[in-house]
Amino acid sequence: METVEMNSVSLKRPRSEDDVANADEIKRQKILEKSKTGNDSGQSVETVTEQPDKSLLEDTKNEMIPNEENEEQEDEELEDSDEDGDPESFADMMKHGLTESDVGITKFVSSHKGFSGILKERYSDFVVHEIGKDGRVSHLDDFSVPVDDEVNFEDPSEETFTVLSDEDKQRLEELQLLKNKEASVAIEVIEDTKEKRTVIHQAVKSLFPGLETKTEDRDGKKYIIAYHAAGKKALANPRKHSWPKSRGNYCHFVLYKENKDTMDAINVLSKFLRVKPNIFSYMGTKDKRAITVQEIAVLRITAQRLAHLNKCLMNFKLGNFSYKNHPLKLGELQGNHFTVVLRNITGTDGQIEQAMHSLREIGFINYYGMQRFGTTAVPTYQIGRAILQNNWNEVMDLILKPRPGAEKGYLVKCREEWAKTKDPATALKKLPVKRCVEGQLLRGLLKYGMKNIISAFGIIPRNNRLMYIHSYQSYVWNNMVSKRIEEYGLRAVPGDLILKGATAVHIEEGDIDNYTIHDVVMPLPGFDVIYPKHKIGEAYKEMLVADNLDINNMRHKIRDYSLSGAYRKIIIRPQNVNWEVVSYDDPRIPLFPTDLDKLEGKPLPVLPTDGKFRALKMEFSLPPSTYATMAIREVLKMDTSIKNQTQLNTTWLR
């Protein structure tokens, strides 16, 4: 089947019924309702214009940036604030962002004519279920708490969670974390009964591992005294007697979340449980603007405590609890199953059938999606390239210099100060949110000096640093796979690479009939990979030479930045592909039930057989590190970049 070049696609703005949370948003939505644009081809893609979420996809590699204790609360208050209102509209700012062609995404593999649809008009239109390493799809379908075999151990009662005041909990948390100079915390027993004292003892020990309690008489009153039995050791190693030997050390549970990314969810859970986020583990991160269902494991927190959170958290539900002896590890998952609704579609039944059959039978080009490369005028791959070139002044400049694009006002002021003074101290004063990459680099420059940028850059968490060089690898891969498809089409050719086990080998002329395009892989550049034995192998070398890099020597003098290569399939063929077209009149109503809807027995609205609008509901499963937006791109023939989604609509957004 022929490959098709990507055309520029005009956009229209629909309403987004989920996000009218304040007056400004309501006003914006009224503007959006009145706005429509089209293009010469008759195609359009409708989308919601909003500040971009961290990641639209499920398998990003970022981990939470550690916070300094005295900055955490201040950062939380500011990170969602728009106190520095910028007169430049979001659409205007996104003129400076990237399009798909900027990062090598230029080809399609299907031959159908593209059509329009609204992607993620509601976050509930995009649902992700994790597929575990055993192939089982994670679902939230059980709120019950497992019962222990060990009769001598009792989980805390419901009263345990309410007997302590918020002030008591704050003082106890500070004591547990050794944040103050107090050796103990005294809690007066108002109702002096043995039963009441027992509940308070249980509450302190259950909610604050590392603390012990005793009862004391003071001035004729009884007090529960909480104290550290073994100093810092007790905090690191909670009381052994509080956890039954027969119970696995990790409570595994299914986390159902709405409109929150995984790390934000972990942070919320840790705050409510008053524990550190690093006791949680998971197999992959999931979208923010979506409903996602995934497995989480947490060290020595009871299912009962976790289940209690269902009563006090918004947009989260926890269930399917079990105790196991192991945590979860990033990358252990088999993939993700997606249920996606594209609303207000314009394609004919024939176009839709052709598009979905092609997705099921041929698949889509396994590009790295746009979120891999950032949203501003300084793409992350440029920083990665400067790191690999060992050009540290360029790294510093790319991260800190002023740039056009969608950014918070305080970041803009910080960059302006840096450009004017090149003084990390004064630039840092303009930055109330210190845990961002810019703030960490500035702190590093303050600590190590302007002549030691390498050490200053090293203050940034490792995962965030490696994100830059992985972005460069992704940039190279996207460009090379587009060249490969352009040069040889959708067939395996001699000199292509296939995987045999963990080893890549070239396809020889005599074996060509044994392989299809679905077997072919392409390398991400690194020191331990081989390249195709045809024109594309030479194209890799030419691209890296142009970037002042030696393809035969990708080892860096700093070990962390030595690129170990890998292999990635050219074409991904989704599994379990199903679809249907449904009609609807009201864009506010959901078009399929979620796990929570089913658990709560919510009836779905009855959909009309001949409604004003049509929607394409599609389901498919993908392996890890593949991008659902790239599959949807292939169906709609649309550019998924934020820039393309906004550039034709700046007039009415001003």
XYZ file of C-alpha atoms in Angstrom:
654
model
C 0.000 0.000 0.000
C 1.350 3.431 -0.863
C 2.658 5.835 1.701
C 1.014 9.213 1.914
C 2.680 12.528 2.676
C 1.166 14.463 5.551
C -0.776 17.599 4.684
C -1.330 20.616 6.879
C -4.712 20.329 8.567
C -6.945 23.203 9.621
C -8.678 23.076 12.981
C -11.955 23.983 14.605
C -12.528 24.468 18.314
C -15.382 22.659 20.058
C -16.629 23.042 23.579
C -14.967 21.149 26.383
C -17.626 20.385 28.968
C -15.285 19.118 31.687
C -13.092 22.139 32.190
C -15.431 25.030 32.922
C -14.137 25.367 36.447
C -14.066 29.160 36.714
C -15.360 32.308 35.079
C -12.390 32.730 32.741
C -12.820 29.195 31.451
C -16.543 29.690 30.880
C -15.836 32.872 28.967
C -13.222 31.075 26.859
C -15.623 28.269 26.048
C -18.258 30.755 24.850
C -15.684 32.181 22.461
C -14.766 28.703 21.275
C -18.373 27.781 20.564
C -18.664 30.599 18.048
C -15.459 29.774 16.220
C -15.056 27.550 13.194
C -12.412 27.381 10.500
C -11.860 25.051 7.597
C -9.296 24.305 4.885
C -9.258 23.794 1.170
C -9.342 20.020 1.383
C -12.518 19.940 3.421
C -10.679 18.200 6.245
C -10.610 19.546 9.764
C -9.553 18.347 13.136
C -11.378 19.645 16.176
C -9.553 19.890 19.427
C -9.590 21.609 22.786
C -7.153 24.496 23.213
C -5.703 24.477 26.708
C -2.371 24.587 28.418
C -0.671 21.312 27.493
C -0.602 18.542 30.050
C 2.727 16.998 31.078
C 2.221 14.009 28.868
C -0.635 12.807 26.723
C 0.823 9.342 26.657
C 1.226 6.444 28.919
C 4.883 5.449 28.898
C 6.936 8.521 29.668
C 10.072 7.842 31.664
C 10.050 10.893 33.938
C 9.998 10.424 37.698
C 9.088 12.967 40.315
C 11.703 15.605 41.024
C 12.637 15.430 44.732
C 11.498 18.477 46.677
C 13.386 20.394 49.278
C 11.284 20.318 52.433
C 11.106 24.090 52.901
C 9.965 24.678 49.307
C 7.345 21.987 48.805
C 4.314 23.869 50.097
C 5.241 27.085 48.296
C 5.758 25.213 45.040
C 2.391 23.483 45.328
C 0.599 26.790 45.778
C 2.266 28.295 42.729
C 2.528 25.528 40.196
C -1.119 25.757 39.091
C -1.296 29.516 39.411
C -1.551 31.972 36.555
C -0.716 34.996 38.636
C 1.463 36.529 35.949
C -1.202 36.786 33.272
C 0.489 37.086 29.892
C -1.234 39.302 27.303
C -0.027 36.984 24.552
C -2.635 34.295 23.926
C -1.798 30.625 24.181
C -2.400 30.222 20.453
C 0.003 33.069 19.686
C 2.653 31.529 21.913
C 2.257 28.140 20.303
C 3.211 29.653 16.943
C 6.735 29.125 18.214
C 6.276 25.471 19.049
C 7.044 22.377 17.000
C 5.076 20.722 14.244
C 5.316 17.019 13.483
C 7.575 17.639 10.498
C 10.040 19.469 12.782
C 10.712 16.174 14.569
C 10.679 13.873 11.530
C 7.026 12.767 11.598
C 6.069 13.080 7.929
C 4.653 9.792 6.586
C 1.460 7.758 6.680
C 1.110 4.113 5.690
C -2.611 3.987 4.855
C -4.258 5.233 1.669
C -7.679 6.352 2.924
C -8.732 9.992 2.829
C -8.420 11.717 6.199
C -11.427 12.999 8.115
C -12.009 15.190 11.142
C -12.807 14.345 14.735
C -12.413 15.766 18.229
C -9.703 14.077 20.292
C -10.117 14.338 24.075
C -13.019 16.789 24.060
C -13.682 15.263 27.472
C -10.953 13.544 29.449
C -13.384 10.644 29.847
C -13.151 10.114 26.078
C -9.659 8.650 26.560
C -9.452 5.620 28.864
C -6.293 3.590 29.485
C -6.166 0.181 31.161
C -2.745 -1.211 31.996
C -1.787 -4.681 30.767
C 0.386 -6.453 33.349
C 3.343 -8.702 32.632
C 1.013 -11.705 32.888
C -1.146 -10.288 30.087
C -4.018 -9.450 32.418
C -5.783 -6.114 31.843
C -6.134 -4.127 35.080
C -9.711 -3.243 36.009
C -11.209 -1.650 39.088
C -14.011 -4.023 39.972
C -13.696 -4.785 43.707
C -13.603 -2.463 46.743
C -13.381 -5.238 49.370
C -10.443 -5.447 51.803
C -8.626 -8.806 52.176
C -8.836 -10.540 55.556
C -5.614 -11.697 57.235
C -5.096 -15.285 58.341
C -3.156 -14.113 61.393
C -5.721 -13.713 64.166
C -3.439 -11.828 66.568
C -3.195 -8.862 64.262
C -6.044 -6.406 63.903
C -6.233 -3.653 61.339
C -7.060 -0.249 62.800
C -10.751 0.458 63.314
C -12.583 3.201 61.454
C -12.337 5.353 64.586
C -8.543 5.248 64.304
C -8.651 7.617 61.361
C -10.803 10.261 63.095
C -9.750 10.185 66.761
C -6.755 12.493 66.200
C -7.306 16.156 65.373
C -5.607 17.770 62.396
C -3.382 19.672 64.821
C -2.395 16.414 66.573
C -1.598 14.814 63.209
C 0.548 17.766 62.175
C 2.558 17.664 65.418
C 2.964 13.883 65.194
C 4.091 14.056 61.580
C 6.719 16.666 62.469
C 7.878 14.476 65.345
C 8.066 11.395 63.117
C 10.065 13.247 60.466
C 12.321 14.780 63.133
C 11.379 18.263 61.941
C 11.388 19.902 65.347
C 13.387 19.764 68.553
C 10.628 18.185 70.632
C 11.413 14.761 72.050
C 7.740 13.847 72.345
C 4.163 14.968 71.674
C 1.513 14.912 74.419
C -2.149 14.330 73.537
C -4.654 14.946 76.317
C -7.224 12.184 76.806
C -10.525 14.016 77.149
C -12.683 10.932 77.609
C -10.589 9.030 80.123
C -11.566 5.453 79.501
C -9.279 2.545 78.744
C -11.102 1.981 75.456
C -10.541 5.574 74.359
C -6.882 5.479 75.330
C -6.456 2.227 73.379
C -7.918 3.806 70.243
C -5.532 6.771 70.509
C -2.547 4.438 71.019
C -3.609 2.444 67.938
C -4.154 5.587 65.878
C -0.683 6.974 66.576
C 1.082 3.670 65.912
C -0.930 2.930 62.769
C -0.680 6.353 61.179
C 2.876 7.162 62.228
C 5.275 4.228 61.907
C 8.397 4.863 63.936
C 6.592 6.341 66.954
C 5.830 4.560 70.213
C 3.325 5.659 72.869
C 2.794 5.518 76.613
C 0.221 6.899 79.055
C 1.232 9.484 81.684
C -0.558 11.393 84.472
C 0.175 15.115 84.474
C -1.513 17.506 86.906
C -4.391 15.125 87.404
C -4.957 14.640 83.681
C -4.099 11.671 81.484
C -1.983 12.130 78.347
C -0.853 9.836 75.577
C 2.834 10.543 75.008
C 4.231 9.804 71.526
C 7.992 9.495 71.141
C 10.728 7.995 68.952
C 11.689 4.600 70.327
C 14.881 4.401 68.277
C 15.408 7.809 66.694
C 15.817 7.877 62.920
C 16.146 4.100 62.734
C 12.547 3.644 63.771
C 11.363 5.813 60.912
C 13.400 3.864 58.381
C 12.461 0.514 59.882
C 8.875 0.581 61.243
C 7.985 -1.657 64.163
C 8.262 -5.304 63.226
C 5.388 -6.349 65.435
C 2.955 -4.124 63.541
C 3.081 -6.227 60.383
C 2.201 -9.945 60.393
C 4.874 -12.327 59.144
C 2.299 -14.175 57.067
C 1.370 -11.035 55.142
C 3.300 -9.869 52.096
C 5.202 -6.652 52.684
C 3.573 -4.868 49.751
C -0.066 -4.012 49.316
C -0.900 -4.096 45.623
C -3.964 -2.218 44.454
C -5.628 -0.893 41.326
C -5.627 2.901 41.045
C -8.443 4.453 39.029
C -7.823 8.150 38.415
C -9.385 10.942 36.415
C -7.515 13.931 34.963
C -4.348 13.371 37.037
C -1.009 12.007 35.960
C 0.565 9.137 37.864
C 3.143 11.096 39.845
C 0.602 13.722 40.889
C -1.613 10.886 42.102
C 1.242 9.288 44.075
C 2.009 12.638 45.691
C -1.618 13.062 46.750
C -1.792 9.534 48.179
C 1.480 9.990 50.074
C 0.294 13.258 51.611
C -2.978 11.749 52.833
C -1.187 8.687 54.190
C 1.638 10.863 55.599
C 4.377 8.770 54.014
C 7.138 9.390 51.498
C 6.244 8.952 47.791
C 9.187 6.594 47.247
C 7.443 3.736 49.079
C 5.079 3.472 46.083
C 6.044 1.564 42.942
C 4.375 1.099 39.558
C 5.066 -0.321 36.097
C 4.395 2.739 33.942
C 3.204 6.339 34.100
C -0.173 7.271 32.663
C -1.871 10.282 31.091
C -3.236 13.253 32.903
C -6.069 14.195 30.555
C -7.638 10.757 30.613
C -9.193 8.135 32.835
C -6.521 5.567 33.613
C -6.464 2.277 35.481
C -3.163 0.829 36.661
C -1.576 -1.330 39.352
C 0.326 0.296 42.217
C 2.268 -1.321 45.070
C 3.041 0.322 48.414
C 5.325 -0.846 51.206
C 3.627 -1.851 54.477
C 0.445 0.203 54.202
C -2.665 -1.821 54.953
C -5.489 -2.250 52.475
C -7.839 -0.816 55.090
C -5.900 2.454 55.270
C -5.866 2.656 51.479
C -9.569 1.862 51.200
C -10.301 4.662 53.677
C -8.980 7.147 51.111
C -11.945 6.388 48.850
C -14.061 8.433 51.262
C -11.942 11.561 51.133
C -10.299 11.815 47.698
C -11.759 13.338 44.561
C -11.055 11.801 41.146
C -9.371 8.724 42.642
C -10.595 5.276 43.545
C -8.555 2.412 44.990
C -9.539 -1.237 44.944
C -8.631 -4.830 44.068
C -6.320 -5.047 47.085
C -3.889 -7.906 47.662
C -0.713 -8.494 49.669
C 2.437 -9.649 47.893
C 6.131 -9.993 48.675
C 7.418 -7.831 45.841
C 7.097 -4.248 44.593
C 6.455 -3.285 40.965
C 9.136 -2.156 38.530
C 9.061 0.326 35.684
C 8.864 -1.444 32.352
C 7.332 -4.681 33.671
C 3.999 -4.060 31.972
C 3.066 -5.746 28.690
C 1.347 -2.655 27.389
C -1.870 -0.680 27.625
C -5.400 -1.100 26.337
C -7.036 2.076 25.048
C -10.670 3.018 24.657
C -10.857 6.273 22.716
C -13.821 8.308 21.508
C -13.338 10.689 18.589
C -16.342 12.992 18.629
C -18.115 14.855 15.850
C -16.457 12.825 13.112
C -17.050 13.732 9.477
C -15.783 10.605 7.719
C -18.156 8.467 5.711
C -18.809 4.915 6.843
C -16.543 3.755 4.015
C -13.676 6.019 5.079
C -13.962 4.886 8.677
C -14.051 1.215 7.729
C -11.013 1.634 5.483
C -9.090 3.559 8.153
C -9.805 1.068 10.925
C -9.156 -2.000 8.757
C -5.810 -0.476 7.797
C -4.987 0.190 11.451
C -5.791 -3.429 12.314
C -4.108 -5.083 9.337
C -1.140 -2.794 8.597
C -0.784 -0.652 11.715
C 0.951 2.707 12.026
C 4.487 4.092 11.921
C 5.964 3.720 15.384
C 6.973 7.364 15.720
C 7.842 8.948 19.027
C 4.957 11.333 19.763
C 5.163 15.103 20.089
C 5.252 15.141 23.901
C 8.721 13.596 23.657
C 10.100 16.901 22.366
C 8.603 19.648 24.543
C 6.205 22.493 23.774
C 8.420 25.588 23.542
C 10.753 27.018 20.919
C 13.685 25.128 22.484
C 13.019 21.426 21.817
C 14.382 18.934 24.317
C 16.333 17.151 21.565
C 18.479 20.275 21.041
C 19.575 20.153 24.682
C 20.259 16.430 24.311
C 22.398 17.068 21.255
C 24.454 19.705 23.136
C 25.018 17.238 26.006
C 26.258 14.591 23.583
C 28.524 17.183 21.947
C 29.929 18.004 25.401
C 28.993 21.633 24.773
C 28.019 22.610 28.309
C 27.746 26.349 27.731
C 25.188 25.550 25.058
C 23.321 23.234 27.451
C 23.147 26.004 30.051
C 22.075 28.576 27.476
C 19.361 26.391 25.942
C 17.810 25.667 29.347
C 17.970 29.220 30.754
C 17.759 31.617 27.820
C 14.536 33.514 26.994
C 12.381 31.803 24.423
C 8.975 32.336 22.852
C 6.399 29.760 23.834
C 3.793 28.779 26.406
C 5.385 29.376 29.819
C 4.455 30.680 33.248
C 5.138 34.371 33.827
C 7.683 33.760 36.566
C 9.742 31.572 34.209
C 9.722 34.354 31.634
C 10.988 36.843 34.264
C 13.661 34.410 35.424
C 14.935 33.971 31.872
C 14.963 37.721 31.266
C 16.978 38.253 34.453
C 19.424 35.537 33.437
C 19.913 37.069 29.979
C 20.545 40.471 31.555
C 22.854 39.543 34.439
C 24.066 35.949 33.967
C 23.812 35.873 37.777
C 22.217 32.643 39.096
C 21.354 34.259 42.455
C 19.301 37.119 41.017
C 17.684 34.893 38.380
C 16.710 32.393 41.090
C 14.963 35.146 43.067
C 12.543 35.565 40.154
C 11.618 31.889 40.377
C 9.217 31.007 43.203
C 8.895 27.405 41.967
C 12.383 26.097 42.651
C 11.937 22.437 41.778
C 11.687 22.983 38.022
C 14.710 22.177 35.860
C 15.619 25.855 35.547
C 15.566 26.332 39.318
C 17.676 23.244 39.923
C 20.275 24.291 37.358
C 20.485 27.779 38.874
C 20.960 26.286 42.350
C 23.687 24.084 40.897
C 25.426 27.098 39.380
C 25.243 28.870 42.733
C 26.765 25.860 44.462
C 29.479 24.905 41.981
C 30.105 28.128 40.085
C 29.792 29.155 36.452
C 32.983 27.317 35.510
C 31.623 23.943 36.624
C 28.429 23.609 34.593
C 28.736 19.808 34.465
C 28.414 19.509 38.258
C 25.686 22.164 38.323
C 23.706 20.251 35.685
C 24.185 17.082 37.748
C 21.895 18.500 40.463
C 18.965 17.884 38.130
C 17.534 14.398 38.852
C 19.077 11.716 36.671
C 15.864 10.750 34.904
C 15.272 14.334 33.843
C 18.845 14.693 32.577
C 18.618 11.490 30.555
C 15.302 12.650 29.103
C 17.234 15.137 26.966
C 19.540 12.629 25.322
C 16.692 10.156 24.855
C 14.792 12.957 23.109
C 17.722 13.337 20.706
C 17.698 9.596 20.025
C 13.959 9.829 19.332
C 14.507 12.766 16.977
C 17.084 10.817 14.981
C 14.875 7.720 14.906
C 11.805 9.608 13.656
C 13.788 11.196 10.827
C 15.431 7.927 9.836
C 12.232 5.890 9.852
C 10.584 8.495 7.602
C 13.524 8.136 5.191
C 13.246 4.340 5.388
C 9.527 4.392 4.509
C 10.126 6.917 1.720
C 12.988 4.912 0.232
C 11.683 1.334 0.490
C 7.973 1.548 1.335
C 6.123 -1.119 3.301
C 8.249 -4.150 2.511
C 11.283 -5.777 4.050
C 14.418 -5.377 1.931
C 17.913 -6.874 2.090
C 20.026 -4.952 4.580
C 17.114 -4.254 6.924
C 17.441 -5.315 10.546
C 15.383 -7.888 12.419
C 15.652 -9.088 16.002
C 16.580 -12.661 16.846
C 16.173 -12.769 20.561
C 18.006 -9.718 21.856
C 20.376 -9.583 18.863
C 19.841 -7.607 15.673
C 20.871 -9.209 12.378
C 20.669 -8.092 8.768
C 18.206 -9.640 6.347
C 20.114 -11.401 3.587
C 18.931 -11.526 -0.020
C 18.101 -15.225 0.148
C 15.955 -14.844 3.300
C 13.907 -11.849 2.229
C 10.729 -13.876 1.585
C 10.659 -14.963 5.227
C 10.077 -11.457 6.574
C 7.565 -8.582 6.348
C 7.729 -4.936 7.339
C 6.317 -5.917 10.740
C 9.551 -7.790 11.493
C 11.850 -4.868 10.651
C 13.473 -2.776 13.377
C 15.524 0.416 13.239
C 18.261 1.358 15.719
C 18.310 4.224 18.152
C 21.875 5.532 17.845
C 24.279 4.305 20.509
C 27.594 2.608 21.122
C 26.347 -0.976 20.970
C 24.085 -1.087 17.899
C 24.469 -1.952 14.229
C 22.872 -0.052 11.385
C 21.033 -1.112 8.195
C 23.190 -2.194 5.258
C 21.534 0.077 2.722
C 20.965 3.791 2.116
C 19.454 4.340 5.561
C 22.597 3.162 7.303
C 24.487 5.887 5.459
C 21.747 8.403 6.295
C 22.284 7.760 10.018
C 25.977 8.579 9.632
C 25.252 11.715 7.616
C 22.768 13.007 10.175
C 25.132 12.502 13.103
C 28.069 14.015 11.212
C 25.923 17.091 10.554
C 25.360 17.249 14.338
C 29.120 16.963 15.024
C 28.736 13.491 16.503
C 30.669 10.315 15.709
C 28.312 7.419 15.087
C 31.164 4.990 15.799
C 31.925 6.523 19.182
C 28.818 7.331 21.197
C 30.573 6.877 24.534
C 30.644 10.067 26.571
C 33.362 10.994 29.045
C 30.558 11.162 31.627
C 29.218 7.640 31.829
C 25.581 8.655 32.322
C 25.549 10.364 28.934
C 27.015 7.479 26.960
C 24.231 6.445 24.618
C 23.569 2.745 24.697
C 21.511 2.071 21.629
C 18.369 0.005 21.233
C 16.043 -1.217 18.498
C 12.479 -0.231 17.772
C 9.939 -1.711 15.376
C 9.162 0.392 12.326
C 5.485 -0.521 12.217
C 3.251 -1.376 15.160
C 0.144 -3.387 14.496
C -2.288 -2.847 17.398
C -3.948 -5.864 18.960
C -7.591 -6.316 19.962
C -8.763 -3.617 17.545
C -12.503 -2.947 17.648
C -14.616 0.034 16.703
C -18.140 1.291 16.306
C -19.803 4.512 15.215
C -22.389 5.909 17.625
C -24.774 8.871 17.412
C -25.360 11.463 20.098
C -27.010 14.863 20.590
C -25.452 16.163 23.800
C -21.632 16.588 23.822
C -21.681 16.549 27.639
C -22.758 12.957 28.026
C -20.357 9.993 28.230
C -20.551 7.534 25.372
C -19.376 4.408 27.208
C -19.218 3.252 30.846
C -16.035 3.408 32.921
C -14.984 0.851 35.530
C -16.338 3.168 38.227
C -19.656 3.574 36.421
C -20.018 -0.198 36.357
C -19.064 -0.589 40.027
C -21.553 2.073 41.064
C -24.248 0.687 38.780
C -24.657 3.939 36.865
C -26.966 3.646 33.858
C -25.662 5.166 30.645
C -27.831 7.670 28.813
C -29.768 6.113 25.968
C -28.100 7.236 22.749
C -30.270 8.245 19.789
C -30.069 6.139 16.652
C -29.981 9.273 14.504
C -28.352 11.992 16.588
C -26.961 15.347 15.496
C -23.375 14.130 15.910
C -21.448 10.951 15.193
C -18.540 9.581 17.200
C -15.997 6.859 16.491
C -15.369 4.657 19.509
C -12.173 2.684 18.998
C -10.378 0.123 21.160
C -6.876 -1.259 20.752
C -3.923 -2.576 22.738
C -0.358 -1.315 22.328
C 2.998 -2.494 23.681
C 4.984 -0.234 26.054
C 6.715 2.889 24.726
C 4.387 3.277 21.777
C 2.153 6.280 21.357
C -1.613 6.057 21.034
C -1.700 9.513 19.467
C 0.366 8.149 16.573
C -2.248 5.446 15.992
C -5.040 8.043 16.071
C -2.983 10.260 13.742
C -2.947 7.419 11.206
C -6.736 7.062 11.392
C -7.565 10.770 11.053
C -4.547 11.832 8.932
C -3.981 14.750 11.308
C -0.960 16.635 12.648
C -1.018 16.057 16.413
C 1.237 19.003 17.334
C -0.160 21.743 19.547
C 1.227 24.317 17.139
C -0.772 22.928 14.246
C -3.851 22.744 16.443
C -3.714 26.457 17.233
C -1.919 28.375 14.492
C -4.972 28.969 12.302
C -7.152 30.222 15.141
C -5.204 33.061 16.737
C -7.547 35.861 15.648
C -10.536 34.824 17.718
C -8.438 33.691 20.681
C -6.851 37.110 21.225
